[in-house]
Amino acid sequence: MPPILDNSHPQGAALQNVPFPHADILEVADQLIPEERERLAIIHEFLQTEIRPDVGEYWDREELPREMLPKLAVHGLGEVELSGTSRLFRGLVYAEVTRADVSLSALVGIHNELIVGLINALGSEEQKERWLPGLRRFTNLGCFALTEPDSGSDIAGGLSTTATLTDDGWVINGEKRWIGAGTIADFAIVFARDTADNRIKGFIVELDRDGVSTSKISRKMGLRIMQNADMVFDNVLIPAENLIPGAESFADTNEYLCNSRAWVGWQAAGLQLGIFDKAREYAVTRKQFGKPLAGFQLVQEALVRILGNTTASLGMMAQVAHLQEQGNLQMPYAALAKATATRFARESAAAGRNIGGGNGILTDFDLSKMMADAEVLYTYEGTYEINSLIVGRAVTGQSAFV
Ligand SMILES: Cc1cc2nc3c(=O)[nH]c(=O)nc-3n(C[C@H](O)[C@H](O)[C@H](O)COP(=O)(O)OP(=O)(O)OC[C@H]3O[C@@H](n4cnc5c(N)ncnc54)[C@H](O)[C@@H]3O)c2cc1C
């Protein structure tokens, strides 16, 4: 990407006479076609100037800045999955949103990968017509309801929410936990076990239906802007046509869970771009012992460690995007990328936070916020351990899950 900052910007001043000041040091974004590269630069500029400076206060208050959604929509972030752009572009867009704020990138990513993308590919024509126009503009929101209070890592086998087909439609019963945007969405894609054939199927459940109740999960250490919810479905009647026709078994949704795992890899890469930006900025401006922190060997090693982790994550994700482009992304590839990039992100976040010293624990300096958010990336979309077990099984032939 072209240098974004000028010398009127506080960080811009610190970039003078620096040959390689940017976090994407190996220029992965250079692989994009010129139009996508230009569009990415515009999105980067928008996110860094209009979003990143304001999100910290919302993060502290655990509030979603809903007024930011129309702005995100103007830049096409409600319809990334329908944009016909390259996989690399889409991944780098997700990385740029994360570079500005992890919670908003979770909202944008789940919205695109698991709501818009899934309805577009697996939904009926009626479902597409009903929901896609509003979703594209962020005037409608959906949420993805898979995890349950008693089943997280073992959800595929342990899922206990039920769907029973009656003469009046499907009746949904069960509880979901951790559902992003669950208190503010218009509908949920609920995964439930069909009591007739025991298969896990996906249903669109409008959240204003009788029997649906949601409550916000408060006091999270990370992803504090995202409104995660506990949800209860108590004899909720939905029309028969709310079954998503392409999601009639868990295997049908595998491609989307695979893509969303890759998306978290991009989040981890983008978070590290943000960590490098902030840690570098702090190191070149903060002086101790009469010179900038950046002039000390140990601080340089920490910065280079962050940069190395970031670059390795970006390069790996670019290859994942290439495999997606060819229709060749398999779950062990996505699991390896997600596990590794989030492991790197956690190390980078701790190193970046430490460069900030005391200021590194304040939301104002972003570094502590990014460190807390890194923990969530490590856990959701399959924990580090579960993704490692997926790869471990693929490379040894031995299943070590139970
Ligand atoms: C902020 C946030 C947002 C989320 N958003 C959504 C969402 O929008 N929709 C949704 O459906 N879900 C969502 N989730 C749920 C998320 O996917 C789960 O938290 C995750 O799958 C882990 O499940 P769990 O929390 O129940 O942990 P558990 O499964 O109870 O795991 C606890 C620990 O045990 C380890 N463990 C479990 N099994 C094994 C094993 N066999 N071997 C070794 N270690 C093991 C895990 O790795 C973990 O460290 C979200 C979670 C969070 C925290």
PDB file of C-alpha atoms in Angstrom, residues 1 10 27 36 42 89 101 104 124-125 136 149 166 204 246 299-301 315 320 349 375 400:
ATOM      1  CA  MET A   1       0.000   0.000   0.000  1.00  0.00           C
ATOM      2  CA  PRO A  10       1.843  12.974  14.621  1.00  0.00           C
ATOM      3  CA  GLU A  27       3.976  -5.483   0.526  1.00  0.00           C
ATOM      4  CA  GLU A  36      -8.432  -3.149  -5.503  1.00  0.00           C
ATOM      5  CA  ILE A  42      -9.300   4.460   0.642  1.00  0.00           C
ATOM      6  CA  PHE A  89      -8.802  -8.103  -1.314  1.00  0.00           C
ATOM      7  CA  ASP A 101     -10.960  -2.111  15.825  1.00  0.00           C
ATOM      8  CA  LEU A 104     -16.168  -3.888  14.508  1.00  0.00           C
ATOM      9  CA  SER A 124     -34.031 -19.646  -0.812  1.00  0.00           C
ATOM     10  CA  GLU A 125     -34.848 -16.923  -3.370  1.00  0.00           C
ATOM     11  CA  ARG A 136     -25.959  -4.933   2.291  1.00  0.00           C
ATOM     12  CA  PRO A 149     -24.278 -22.925  27.212  1.00  0.00           C
ATOM     13  CA  THR A 166     -45.588 -29.294  12.905  1.00  0.00           C
ATOM     14  CA  ILE A 204     -33.859 -18.076  10.074  1.00  0.00           C
ATOM     15  CA  GLY A 246     -28.994 -25.375   1.541  1.00  0.00           C
ATOM     16  CA  VAL A 299      12.911  -2.431  22.134  1.00  0.00           C
ATOM     17  CA  GLN A 300      13.971  -2.907  18.514  1.00  0.00           C
ATOM     18  CA  GLU A 301      13.967  -6.682  19.010  1.00  0.00           C
ATOM     19  CA  GLY A 315       2.006 -14.211   3.958  1.00  0.00           C
ATOM     20  CA  VAL A 320      -4.997 -19.200   2.163  1.00  0.00           C
ATOM     21  CA  ALA A 349      -0.060  -8.004  21.537  1.00  0.00           C
ATOM     22  CA  GLU A 375      -7.597 -13.214  23.577  1.00  0.00           C
ATOM     23  CA  ALA A 400      -7.078 -36.865  19.728  1.00  0.00           C
TER      24      ALA A 400
END
